[in-house]
Amino acid sequence: MVRRRGSGSIRFARAGALAAAFAASFAIGNIAVALRPQAATPPLVVYLEDGPWVPMSAEIDGIRYLGLIDLIRQFGLPYTDATATGVLTVRGPGGILTLEREGPTVTLDGNAIEANLPILYTGGDAGGDAVGRWLVPVEFIPATLGPLAGVPITMFARRIIAGNIETTPLEMAAGRADGVTRVTIRLERSSTVRVERDPDGGRVTLNIDRAPLVPQLEELDYRDDEVRSVAFDDSDGRSRIVIETTPQVASVRLVPGNENRTFVVELVPAAAPLEAVLAAPAPAFPADVIERVTLDAIRVLVLDPGHGGLDSGTRAQGVLEKELTLVLARRLRATIEERLGTSVILTRQVDGPLAAEDRAAIANQSRADLMLSLHVGYSHDPTESGGTVFVMQSPARGPSPPPPGAGFIPWYDAYRSSGVASRLFAETLRDALAQGIPEWPFAVRQAPLAVLASATMPSVMVELGNANNPDDLTRLSGPAFQNRVIDAIVEAIRGARPPGPEGG
Amino acid sequence: MRIALGGMALAAVVSLLYFVDVAQRLRTAGSQDEQPGFAEADPPLYEPTDPPRRVRMFFPARSNDLLLRTRDMTIFDSPSPESRARQILEHLLEGAGDPLLFGRLPDGTRINHIFISADGIAYVDFNSALAENHPGGALPEQATVYAIVNSLAYNLPEIERVKILVGGIEKETLAGHTLLILPIEPDLAVSDMGPGEAI
């Protein structure tokens, strides 16, 4: 080891692996400055193994400084701060760090560290005690303090992870369909999310019981009639997503899924006129069938009420398919959630237009285990009745489907990844319907259906009855028959299992 | 002098009447030009010398159990594949007759344009009645689409797939179910030439 002093700096020449970790070095300057709680955004958060810590800081010439004594204490390192001589000595597994006020030098194990980052000596004015005597820039932590303390340091934007702490990536997305805004959050690990709504209704906060999270984006570039902003916030070390909302939002609904790794927040506007129709009592069911599904069952189901808006679907005697499917879907959702504990997301909650590919997109974004599209049929023969369960059939032979795990799947080929599971569920559903409604024939068919083409999960469409068969229509419009349909579908979902990897 | 003045006045009245009449006739002729009956006639779909040819037509069946029923009909073998395609589609729009066996394409449906690309895709543009007057239901919609696709692709070797347009534009579906974004290949399995249920 060689130590050579010259014109205020000493060349660092220590050999060994540790040296590389101290590559950045610091010069000391004397200044009078005060540390404050971080008012500037975004605040720096240090995640230690004991928990998060938000240090006070001072901003000087565009550089953010932290109190070194504070840092040393948080890292649990013994130190000596000799005010008379102006020498700070810190000991750690990585060596002995010495800062001399008058040097100005920073040495490690007696070897000077070449200066290219400033360290400030305030003489104790800052922070009211010794905490603010020495100020170091944020980079001091990964460059010097971490190696000194023998603690691995990782920095994610304004987050410093000190120690072997598990981080969890976070993705956020937002979209609007059929008058409902959905904010989807995806966490790589199971978490608990609690929704809070400010009394004035202007803000929805999703508190996440996991930290540190590493967000892909700090804030979504998204605005609509209901949402002003969606941003991640962990400025106090606790993870939350803050959704600033407009007065349009009437209610907020949280739908967990994917083993509590995906959460969909539905921001629903003021009640639609159909709400009155839906006030019909939910179907009765025996108490002994109430049970929570096990983890190998369907956890997130997307129900798609067919048609909507100008597209009324088929119609007869003043009854529109779009209204019938919405009533059925909403009643079905209530029953499934109550009996099975499955999270249910509706692609539309009111009467509005929604493209088929948007329906599939909602299911894909929600990471649903299953999508079920509800329709009412029609036949040129008004005496025909019954129902059909459809699975997707390609409109063209086309090229071979991509192999499983391929990074890119053409949009209209997405269904191929779960074709076998879709067919299995279609048969399960047909059997359940045939058993629950034995007077109706049910068949499984293939068709090139737009709503199924782009779904990345098992997906089927069911058509119930024929609208132009007066008997079918009367039955479908009544709650008693609807209950039988709902019971049969619930039983099919109870018996369904999410798919494993498929060969396409 | 009086006679001369009277003669001039008479000539003026006659001229005016003649002018009014001519103007009226011009107006009448103009409005008649706008009537369809006086529009320039479409070129004939076939020449008298074109030989007749049997084609197998796929009509929507009345029952959903069997989506399409076939029936043989005659077209004239025009050298233009677009003309043959149009003759086939005209048969389809006329219907097969027997309402106990056959359904119909939506009322008021007309063909706007047909174009067959070199790679075997027939682009068929219908008026909006095809979608607006469709009664709905996934199976009748599938029958409508495949009646068009099968009838064209089965009989015309120039056509392998059919892309249906409505009112000159691409639609995601016809009536909320069948995907129209991709050109569609024929499927004989939904007709009485194949099994009724695909699975």
XYZ file of C-alpha atoms in Angstrom:
703
model
C 0.000 0.000 0.000
C 1.285 3.386 -0.945
C 0.165 6.664 0.472
C 1.263 9.832 -1.225
C 0.075 13.252 -0.256
C 0.041 16.057 -2.754
C -1.804 19.380 -3.224
C -4.858 18.539 -1.167
C -5.544 15.086 -2.515
C -4.084 11.698 -1.837
C -4.101 9.029 -4.445
C -6.009 5.943 -3.504
C -3.828 2.918 -4.171
C -5.211 0.170 -2.040
C -5.091 -3.240 -3.729
C -7.777 -5.890 -3.392
C -11.387 -6.502 -4.284
C -12.762 -3.971 -1.830
C -11.029 -1.150 -3.626
C -13.307 -1.351 -6.617
C -16.328 -0.781 -4.442
C -14.910 2.576 -3.343
C -14.385 3.837 -6.830
C -16.283 7.066 -6.273
C -14.674 9.463 -3.874
C -15.394 12.759 -2.263
C -13.919 16.134 -1.477
C -14.813 17.961 1.692
C -15.972 21.543 1.754
C -17.013 23.724 4.683
C -20.456 25.282 4.561
C -23.320 26.347 6.794
C -26.562 24.658 5.806
C -29.599 23.180 7.505
C -31.107 19.746 6.955
C -34.846 19.538 6.584
C -37.451 16.853 6.105
C -37.638 16.258 2.383
C -40.101 18.705 1.001
C -38.949 18.353 -2.554
C -40.467 15.648 -4.667
C -39.702 12.957 -5.159
C -38.342 12.212 -1.699
C -35.569 9.717 -1.245
C -36.495 6.540 0.625
C -33.914 4.173 2.068
C -35.199 0.630 2.550
C -33.207 -1.003 5.334
C -33.634 -4.519 6.632
C -35.316 -3.036 9.740
C -37.782 -1.097 7.655
C -37.984 1.988 5.485
C -36.375 5.257 6.468
C -36.906 8.675 4.961
C -33.814 10.783 5.680
C -33.769 14.536 5.979
C -31.928 16.248 3.221
C -30.645 19.566 1.965
C -30.484 20.678 -1.636
C -27.367 22.666 -2.562
C -26.428 23.580 -6.103
C -28.815 20.947 -7.439
C -27.257 18.125 -5.381
C -29.171 16.402 -2.645
C -27.242 15.967 0.611
C -27.948 13.671 3.549
C -26.633 13.826 7.092
C -23.776 11.361 7.368
C -24.088 10.786 11.117
C -27.730 9.921 10.553
C -26.743 7.445 7.865
C -24.041 5.873 10.013
C -26.524 5.403 12.834
C -29.086 3.846 10.535
C -26.468 1.441 9.206
C -25.497 0.593 12.789
C -21.827 1.501 12.413
C -19.688 2.628 15.383
C -18.121 6.040 14.911
C -16.127 8.754 16.618
C -16.908 12.375 15.863
C -14.133 14.535 17.324
C -15.390 18.073 17.135
C -12.163 19.543 18.474
C -10.060 18.100 15.674
C -12.793 17.919 13.084
C -12.165 14.241 12.366
C -14.902 11.689 11.867
C -13.937 8.041 12.086
C -16.329 5.279 11.149
C -15.616 1.579 11.559
C -17.255 -1.154 9.619
C -16.612 -4.642 8.254
C -15.195 -2.994 5.138
C -12.532 -0.991 6.941
C -12.072 2.314 8.767
C -13.322 5.473 7.108
C -11.809 8.780 8.156
C -13.037 12.241 7.214
C -10.872 15.219 8.140
C -12.374 18.675 8.119
C -9.127 20.445 7.428
C -7.700 17.970 4.952
C -9.794 18.008 3.092
C -9.400 14.255 2.888
C -11.422 11.102 2.986
C -9.424 8.012 3.710
C -10.281 4.375 4.012
C -7.901 2.273 6.022
C -5.510 5.178 5.714
C -5.775 5.361 1.921
C -7.151 8.543 0.474
C -10.093 8.373 -1.855
C -9.730 10.594 -4.879
C -12.148 13.472 -4.795
C -14.868 13.866 -7.386
C -17.990 14.166 -5.240
C -18.305 16.880 -2.617
C -18.737 16.235 1.106
C -19.729 19.244 3.158
C -18.711 20.078 6.709
C -21.184 22.436 8.336
C -19.621 22.763 11.753
C -22.744 21.375 13.346
C -25.116 24.107 12.315
C -27.279 21.829 10.278
C -30.012 19.820 11.934
C -29.356 21.315 15.387
C -26.930 18.579 16.488
C -24.131 16.404 15.216
C -26.483 14.789 12.735
C -26.056 17.634 10.313
C -22.333 18.191 10.850
C -21.258 16.118 7.897
C -23.305 16.129 4.726
C -22.819 13.615 1.950
C -24.447 13.333 -1.453
C -26.773 10.418 -2.088
C -24.124 8.654 -4.165
C -22.004 8.316 -1.021
C -24.285 5.492 0.115
C -23.677 3.020 -2.739
C -20.114 4.185 -3.346
C -18.725 4.202 0.182
C -21.142 3.505 2.991
C -22.448 0.215 1.591
C -19.002 -1.339 1.101
C -17.887 -0.006 4.480
C -20.881 -1.581 6.214
C -20.625 -4.741 4.109
C -24.182 -4.165 2.898
C -25.170 -4.552 -0.755
C -26.787 -1.356 -2.052
C -29.194 -1.168 -4.967
C -30.729 2.022 -6.262
C -34.028 2.187 -8.144
C -34.699 5.763 -9.147
C -35.128 7.503 -5.779
C -35.174 4.302 -3.759
C -32.124 2.883 -2.061
C -32.328 -0.743 -1.060
C -29.736 -1.469 1.649
C -29.261 -5.134 2.383
C -30.705 -8.307 1.008
C -34.283 -7.074 0.788
C -36.775 -8.621 -1.598
C -38.071 -6.087 -4.090
C -41.311 -6.521 -5.998
C -41.836 -5.125 -9.481
C -45.081 -3.250 -9.957
C -46.932 -2.559 -13.196
C -49.889 -0.209 -13.531
C -52.274 0.205 -16.429
C -55.523 2.072 -16.936
C -58.222 1.921 -19.552
C -61.826 2.838 -20.077
C -64.506 0.757 -21.692
C -68.250 1.039 -21.563
C -68.162 4.024 -19.264
C -66.144 2.265 -16.576
C -62.512 3.073 -15.888
C -60.355 0.174 -14.763
C -56.981 0.613 -13.169
C -55.064 -2.650 -13.182
C -52.085 -3.225 -10.947
C -49.826 -6.235 -11.200
C -47.382 -7.281 -8.546
C -44.872 -10.044 -8.961
C -45.713 -11.376 -5.502
C -48.994 -11.971 -3.687
C -49.988 -8.915 -1.719
C -52.890 -7.434 0.145
C -54.454 -4.286 -1.224
C -56.826 -2.142 0.787
C -58.910 0.569 -0.845
C -59.485 3.889 0.856
C -61.626 6.659 -0.503
C -61.367 10.209 0.737
C -64.609 11.500 2.291
C -64.896 14.139 -0.403
C -64.557 11.422 -3.020
C -61.737 13.088 -4.890
C -59.094 10.484 -4.227
C -58.903 6.695 -4.151
C -55.882 5.215 -2.411
C -54.788 1.620 -2.850
C -52.638 0.689 0.125
C -50.346 -2.219 -0.662
C -48.935 -4.228 2.231
C -45.623 -4.844 0.506
C -42.469 -2.766 0.208
C -40.229 -1.960 -1.458
C -42.033 -1.989 -4.754
C -40.215 -1.112 -7.921
C -42.701 0.554 -10.240
C -42.240 0.329 -13.970
C -43.617 3.880 -14.142
C -43.976 6.304 -11.248
C -47.066 7.815 -12.834
C -49.391 6.735 -15.611
C -49.876 9.056 -18.525
C -53.632 8.624 -18.313
C -56.665 10.891 -17.890
C -60.346 10.450 -18.625
C -63.783 11.499 -17.382
C -63.267 9.723 -14.085
C -59.529 9.784 -13.519
C -57.237 12.786 -13.255
C -54.046 10.921 -12.417
C -52.704 7.557 -11.296
C -49.400 7.604 -9.448
C -47.326 5.362 -7.233
C -46.300 6.870 -3.914
C -43.923 5.468 -1.307
C -42.605 8.766 -0.023
C -43.044 7.616 3.581
C -41.796 4.100 2.919
C -45.293 2.642 2.638
C -46.512 1.570 -0.797
C -49.674 3.009 -2.203
C -51.208 3.969 -5.493
C -53.067 7.240 -5.508
C -55.842 7.727 -8.023
C -57.106 11.285 -8.237
C -60.711 11.042 -9.368
C -63.398 13.346 -10.684
C -66.909 13.705 -9.185
C -68.140 11.323 -11.920
C -67.048 8.342 -9.854
C -70.001 6.933 -7.937
C -68.483 3.744 -6.582
C -65.183 1.927 -6.426
C -64.758 -1.805 -6.599
C -61.573 -3.816 -6.083
C -61.305 -7.190 -7.828
C -58.305 -9.259 -6.763
C -57.009 -12.051 -8.917
C -54.118 -14.235 -9.965
C -53.361 -15.286 -6.369
C -53.555 -11.688 -5.219
C -50.957 -10.587 -7.712
C -53.354 -8.761 -10.013
C -55.898 -6.233 -8.819
C -58.454 -4.451 -10.926
C -60.003 -1.296 -9.533
C -63.280 -0.475 -11.220
C -64.347 3.150 -11.020
C -68.041 3.021 -11.757
C -70.019 6.132 -12.662
C -73.472 6.958 -11.345
C -75.952 4.093 -11.547
C -77.429 3.236 -14.896
C -81.172 2.946 -15.413
C -80.791 -0.808 -15.567
C -79.976 -0.790 -11.882
C -83.700 -0.899 -11.219
C -84.039 -4.069 -13.252
C -81.205 -5.610 -11.319
C -82.901 -5.034 -8.026
C -84.493 -8.429 -8.604
C -83.591 -10.860 -5.821
C -80.524 -12.999 -6.323
C -81.228 -16.671 -6.923
C -81.757 -18.731 -3.841
C -79.248 -21.440 -3.078
C -78.780 -23.992 -0.339
C -76.467 -22.849 2.428
C -74.309 -25.931 2.283
C -72.879 -25.087 -1.113
C -71.204 -21.925 0.123
C -67.495 -22.555 0.048
C -64.369 -20.852 -1.048
C -62.635 -22.348 -4.014
C -59.234 -23.818 -3.567
C -56.233 -22.273 -5.224
C -56.369 -24.634 -8.177
C -59.769 -23.337 -9.211
C -60.876 -20.360 -11.267
C -59.898 -17.219 -9.376
C -60.729 -14.473 -11.856
C -63.625 -14.816 -14.242
C -64.518 -12.287 -16.887
C -68.189 -12.240 -17.820
C -69.020 -10.552 -21.077
C -72.640 -9.451 -21.542
C -73.063 -9.637 -25.308
C -73.778 -6.601 -27.511
C -74.500 -3.084 -26.171
C -75.100 0.440 -27.373
C -76.439 0.673 -30.915
C -75.803 -3.047 -31.319
C -78.868 -4.416 -29.556
C -78.279 -7.979 -30.662
C -81.300 -10.020 -31.492
C -84.705 -8.794 -30.374
C -88.287 -9.943 -30.029
C -91.438 -8.645 -28.327
C -89.619 -5.512 -27.238
C -86.926 -7.481 -25.403
C -83.382 -6.690 -26.487
C -80.588 -9.210 -26.242
C -78.160 -6.577 -24.895
C -80.406 -5.959 -21.882
C -81.076 -9.604 -21.194
C -77.370 -10.474 -21.267
C -76.533 -7.603 -18.924
C -79.168 -8.643 -16.406
C -77.966 -12.238 -16.539
C -74.309 -11.238 -16.217
C -74.894 -9.050 -13.195
C -76.959 -11.646 -11.412
C -74.410 -14.289 -12.330
C -71.608 -12.182 -10.934
C -73.331 -11.748 -7.599
C -73.985 -15.468 -7.318
C -70.512 -16.588 -8.362
C -68.803 -14.205 -5.986
C -71.015 -15.296 -3.150
C -70.905 -19.024 -3.719
C -67.432 -19.567 -5.091
C -65.436 -16.576 -3.927
C -64.265 -16.129 -7.485
C -63.502 -12.581 -8.546
C -65.785 -11.606 -11.395
C -65.198 -8.745 -13.793
C -67.872 -7.595 -16.230
C -66.698 -6.260 -19.568
C -69.572 -3.820 -19.474
C -71.746 -2.770 -16.577
C -74.123 -0.499 -18.416
C -75.669 -0.332 -21.865
C -72.917 1.036 -24.048
C -70.997 0.123 -27.165
C -67.976 -2.108 -26.774
C -65.934 -3.646 -29.575
C -65.261 -7.363 -29.407
C -61.542 -6.824 -29.225
C -61.992 -4.426 -26.308
C -63.878 -7.138 -24.466
C -60.991 -9.545 -24.987
C -58.558 -6.818 -23.959
C -60.353 -6.371 -20.631
C -60.032 -10.092 -19.959
C -56.390 -10.132 -20.991
C -55.513 -7.143 -18.895
C -57.249 -8.626 -15.870
C -55.225 -11.824 -16.251
C -58.481 -13.729 -16.029
C -58.475 -17.516 -15.762
C -61.604 -17.789 -17.854
C -63.805 -15.625 -20.054
C -67.463 -16.375 -20.633
C -69.418 -14.356 -23.175
C -73.197 -14.404 -22.676
C -75.606 -14.207 -25.607
C -79.145 -15.069 -26.593
C -79.715 -16.963 -29.821
C -81.984 -16.656 -32.840
C -83.231 -19.190 -35.332
C -85.020 -18.843 -38.657
C -87.240 -21.578 -37.219
C -89.165 -19.987 -34.311
C -90.051 -23.378 -32.890
C -86.435 -24.254 -32.207
C -85.071 -23.840 -28.696
C -81.968 -24.788 -26.774
C -78.508 -23.426 -26.477
C -75.027 -23.575 -27.890
C -71.601 -23.293 -26.321
C -69.067 -21.928 -28.792
C -65.319 -22.194 -28.925
C -63.123 -20.306 -31.327
C -62.421 -21.628 -34.769
C -59.917 -19.928 -37.021
C -61.503 -18.260 -40.056
C -58.493 -19.425 -42.076
C -55.975 -22.203 -41.829
C -53.111 -19.712 -41.960
C -49.639 -20.298 -40.613
C -48.946 -22.600 -37.702
C -49.562 -21.157 -34.279
C -46.513 -19.855 -32.464
C -44.846 -22.249 -30.028
C -45.761 -21.963 -26.344
C -43.782 -19.236 -24.649
C -43.191 -17.359 -27.871
C -42.776 -13.699 -27.122
C -45.196 -12.434 -29.730
C -48.608 -13.808 -30.618
C -50.656 -12.210 -33.390
C -53.701 -10.497 -31.869
C -56.306 -12.680 -33.561
C -54.348 -15.846 -32.785
C -54.264 -15.376 -29.019
C -57.006 -17.976 -28.495
C -54.721 -20.699 -29.819
C -52.688 -20.688 -26.614
C -55.609 -22.130 -24.664
C -57.631 -23.982 -27.296
C -57.673 -27.311 -25.456
C -58.718 -25.738 -22.150
C -61.439 -23.750 -23.891
C -62.861 -26.899 -25.407
C -62.733 -28.737 -22.084
C -64.604 -25.944 -20.344
C -67.115 -25.735 -23.197
C -67.913 -29.396 -22.700
C -68.136 -28.944 -18.936
C -70.524 -26.045 -19.425
C -72.633 -27.924 -21.972
C -72.956 -30.869 -19.564
C -73.879 -28.596 -16.662
C -76.498 -26.762 -18.727
C -77.908 -30.002 -20.095
C -78.213 -31.322 -16.566
C -79.732 -28.149 -15.141
C -82.103 -27.544 -18.051
C -82.850 -31.017 -19.389
C -85.737 -29.807 -21.550
C -83.317 -27.889 -23.794
C -80.745 -29.430 -26.106
C -77.240 -28.000 -25.785
C -74.381 -28.443 -28.228
C -70.746 -27.423 -28.483
C -69.792 -25.803 -31.778
C -66.862 -23.998 -33.299
C -67.163 -20.616 -34.983
C -64.841 -17.734 -35.856
C -66.072 -15.434 -33.121
C -64.504 -12.022 -32.712
C -64.858 -11.858 -28.936
C -62.958 -15.117 -28.446
C -60.206 -14.646 -31.024
C -57.979 -12.371 -28.997
C -58.463 -13.834 -25.521
C -55.281 -15.257 -24.049
C -57.127 -17.412 -21.539
C -59.703 -20.210 -21.997
C -62.753 -18.517 -23.380
C -66.167 -19.639 -24.537
C -69.354 -18.008 -25.697
C -72.750 -19.351 -24.718
C -76.037 -18.662 -26.477
C -79.135 -19.337 -24.451
C -82.451 -20.003 -26.139
C -83.827 -18.368 -29.235
C -85.202 -14.881 -28.869
C -87.780 -15.420 -31.598
C -89.160 -18.490 -29.877
C -91.862 -16.931 -27.651
C -91.566 -19.683 -25.077
C -87.786 -19.323 -24.825
C -88.057 -15.575 -24.508
C -90.668 -15.719 -21.757
C -88.605 -18.161 -19.768
C -85.329 -16.283 -20.226
C -86.957 -13.060 -19.084
C -88.157 -14.534 -15.785
C -86.021 -14.799 -12.638
C -86.979 -18.425 -11.953
C -85.545 -19.724 -15.213
C -82.611 -17.345 -14.955
C -81.805 -18.944 -11.601
C -81.632 -22.360 -13.246
C -79.274 -21.015 -15.900
C -77.167 -19.304 -13.246
C -77.039 -22.446 -11.096
C -75.830 -24.484 -14.069
C -73.125 -21.993 -15.020
C -71.934 -21.741 -11.406
C -71.639 -25.512 -11.248
C -69.615 -25.534 -14.469
C -67.247 -22.900 -13.091
C -66.963 -24.781 -9.821
C -65.818 -27.820 -11.753
C -63.424 -25.908 -13.982
C -59.720 -25.720 -13.383
C -57.336 -23.099 -14.661
C -55.174 -24.424 -17.446
C -51.606 -25.520 -17.147
C -49.135 -24.833 -19.951
C -50.450 -25.958 -23.280
C -48.844 -26.990 -26.446
C -51.084 -24.643 -28.403
C -98.898 50.186 -87.532
C -101.404 48.668 -85.088
C -101.291 45.450 -86.979
C -97.545 45.484 -86.807
C -97.620 46.119 -83.042
C -100.240 43.400 -82.537
C -98.132 40.990 -84.559
C -95.064 41.734 -82.486
C -97.004 41.251 -79.249
C -98.345 37.937 -80.498
C -94.859 36.845 -81.509
C -93.561 37.777 -78.030
C -96.293 35.769 -76.282
C -95.674 32.778 -78.513
C -91.949 33.049 -77.916
C -92.501 33.240 -74.165
C -94.780 30.244 -74.168
C -92.290 28.343 -76.286
C -89.486 29.270 -73.932
C -91.465 28.252 -70.841
C -92.329 24.965 -72.466
C -88.750 24.277 -73.398
C -87.554 25.144 -69.933
C -90.201 22.870 -68.453
C -89.197 20.093 -70.796
C -85.570 20.578 -69.863
C -86.439 20.390 -66.195
C -88.482 17.269 -66.740
C -85.722 15.673 -68.729
C -83.224 16.568 -66.025
C -85.302 15.009 -63.280
C -85.880 11.949 -65.389
C -82.138 11.539 -65.730
C -81.899 11.159 -61.953
C -84.376 8.316 -61.882
C -82.771 4.892 -61.680
C -84.645 3.681 -64.730
C -82.761 6.126 -66.870
C -79.341 5.542 -65.335
C -76.660 4.006 -67.435
C -77.189 0.269 -67.307
C -74.636 -1.998 -65.647
C -72.623 -3.958 -68.171
C -74.162 -7.386 -68.657
C -72.903 -10.087 -66.318
C -72.551 -12.502 -69.219
C -72.794 -12.566 -72.982
C -75.402 -14.597 -74.858
C -72.590 -16.779 -76.110
C -71.335 -17.674 -72.603
C -72.138 -21.344 -71.911
C -74.330 -22.244 -68.932
C -72.700 -23.855 -65.929
C -74.021 -25.634 -62.842
C -72.950 -24.231 -59.495
C -73.556 -25.536 -56.001
C -75.141 -22.850 -53.910
C -74.986 -22.780 -50.092
C -78.125 -21.238 -48.620
C -78.805 -20.540 -44.932
C -80.916 -23.378 -43.570
C -84.090 -22.680 -41.667
C -82.857 -24.771 -38.751
C -79.814 -23.890 -36.696
C -78.953 -27.577 -36.466
C -77.792 -27.462 -40.046
C -76.413 -24.064 -40.909
C -76.298 -24.354 -44.701
C -78.296 -26.325 -47.255
C -76.933 -26.784 -50.733
C -78.867 -26.488 -53.981
C -77.551 -26.612 -57.540
C -78.264 -23.658 -59.816
C -77.088 -22.299 -63.166
C -74.883 -19.369 -64.027
C -73.342 -18.358 -67.359
C -69.651 -18.930 -67.654
C -68.448 -15.385 -68.192
C -64.680 -15.013 -68.655
C -64.651 -12.453 -65.825
C -64.508 -14.125 -62.388
C -66.099 -11.002 -60.874
C -69.104 -11.478 -63.174
C -69.405 -15.135 -62.212
C -69.091 -14.184 -58.541
C -71.829 -11.615 -58.934
C -74.141 -14.118 -60.628
C -73.604 -16.526 -57.730
C -74.298 -13.851 -55.141
C -77.415 -12.691 -57.016
C -78.750 -16.242 -56.720
C -77.957 -16.162 -53.021
C -79.797 -12.887 -52.506
C -82.833 -14.140 -54.422
C -83.046 -17.074 -52.050
C -83.747 -20.720 -52.570
C -87.492 -20.501 -52.275
C -88.879 -23.127 -49.959
C -89.266 -21.329 -46.590
C -89.696 -24.615 -44.761
C -86.132 -25.589 -45.611
C -84.276 -22.335 -46.149
C -83.636 -19.123 -44.277
C -82.828 -15.908 -46.090
C -80.095 -13.334 -46.288
C -81.156 -10.055 -44.674
C -83.846 -8.140 -46.571
C -82.649 -5.352 -48.838
C -79.112 -6.694 -49.186
C -77.401 -5.620 -52.382
C -73.935 -6.106 -53.786
C -72.001 -2.880 -54.206
C -68.781 -4.168 -55.612
C -66.678 -7.281 -56.087
C -62.931 -7.385 -56.512
C -60.818 -10.518 -56.698
C -57.140 -10.116 -55.865
C -54.330 -12.077 -57.477
C -53.749 -13.996 -54.251
C -57.254 -15.439 -54.288
C -59.103 -13.122 -51.912
C -62.517 -11.935 -53.065
C -63.416 -8.558 -51.566
C -67.185 -8.334 -51.613
C -68.768 -5.065 -50.580
C -72.440 -5.244 -49.615
C -74.750 -2.387 -48.748
C -75.402 -1.757 -45.068
C -78.647 -3.786 -45.105
C -76.554 -6.943 -44.736
C -75.642 -5.855 -41.213
C -78.521 -3.575 -40.251
C -81.299 -5.995 -41.219
C -79.610 -9.055 -39.818
C -81.872 -10.664 -37.218
C -78.907 -11.564 -34.974
C -77.869 -14.762 -33.284
C -74.427 -16.261 -33.706
C -75.641 -19.223 -35.746
C -77.723 -17.295 -38.307
C -74.809 -14.863 -38.607
C -72.386 -17.711 -39.188
C -74.822 -19.089 -41.781
C -75.020 -15.752 -43.594
C -71.259 -15.392 -43.723
C -70.548 -18.944 -44.817
C -73.359 -18.930 -47.368
C -71.432 -16.140 -49.087
C -67.972 -17.598 -48.551
C -68.782 -21.198 -49.427
C -70.876 -20.335 -52.492
C -68.047 -18.263 -53.950
C -65.026 -20.339 -52.990
C -66.595 -23.704 -53.761
C -67.521 -22.770 -57.321
C -64.812 -20.358 -58.420
C -61.211 -21.607 -58.424
C -60.002 -18.008 -58.492
C -61.358 -17.504 -54.956
C -59.766 -19.107 -51.910
C -60.922 -16.705 -49.235
C -63.543 -13.999 -48.952
C -63.322 -10.664 -47.226
C -66.746 -9.190 -46.544
C -67.093 -5.411 -46.467
C -70.241 -3.546 -45.502
C -71.021 -0.141 -46.985
C -67.504 0.037 -48.376
C -65.747 -0.378 -45.043
C -64.310 -3.144 -42.927
C -66.414 -4.261 -39.985
C -65.302 -6.220 -36.945
C -68.411 -8.387 -37.093
C -71.621 -8.549 -39.066
C -74.028 -8.720 -36.116
C -71.784 -8.904 -33.079
C -70.339 -12.389 -33.418
C -68.519 -13.582 -36.540
C -65.044 -12.112 -37.034
C -64.862 -10.315 -40.381
C -61.442 -8.729 -39.963
C -59.616 -11.662 -41.507
C -60.485 -13.107 -44.941
C -62.534 -16.262 -44.395
C -61.919 -19.679 -45.921
C -64.862 -21.899 -46.875
C -66.080 -24.426 -44.305
C -68.121 -27.258 -45.760
C -68.587 -28.830 -42.322
C -71.385 -26.357 -41.528
C -73.385 -27.471 -44.568
C -75.278 -30.595 -45.501
C -72.117 -31.648 -47.320
C -70.424 -32.201 -43.961
C -71.278 -33.051 -40.362
C -73.592 -30.593 -38.679
C -71.551 -30.336 -35.541
C -67.898 -29.570 -35.973
C -66.825 -31.099 -32.694
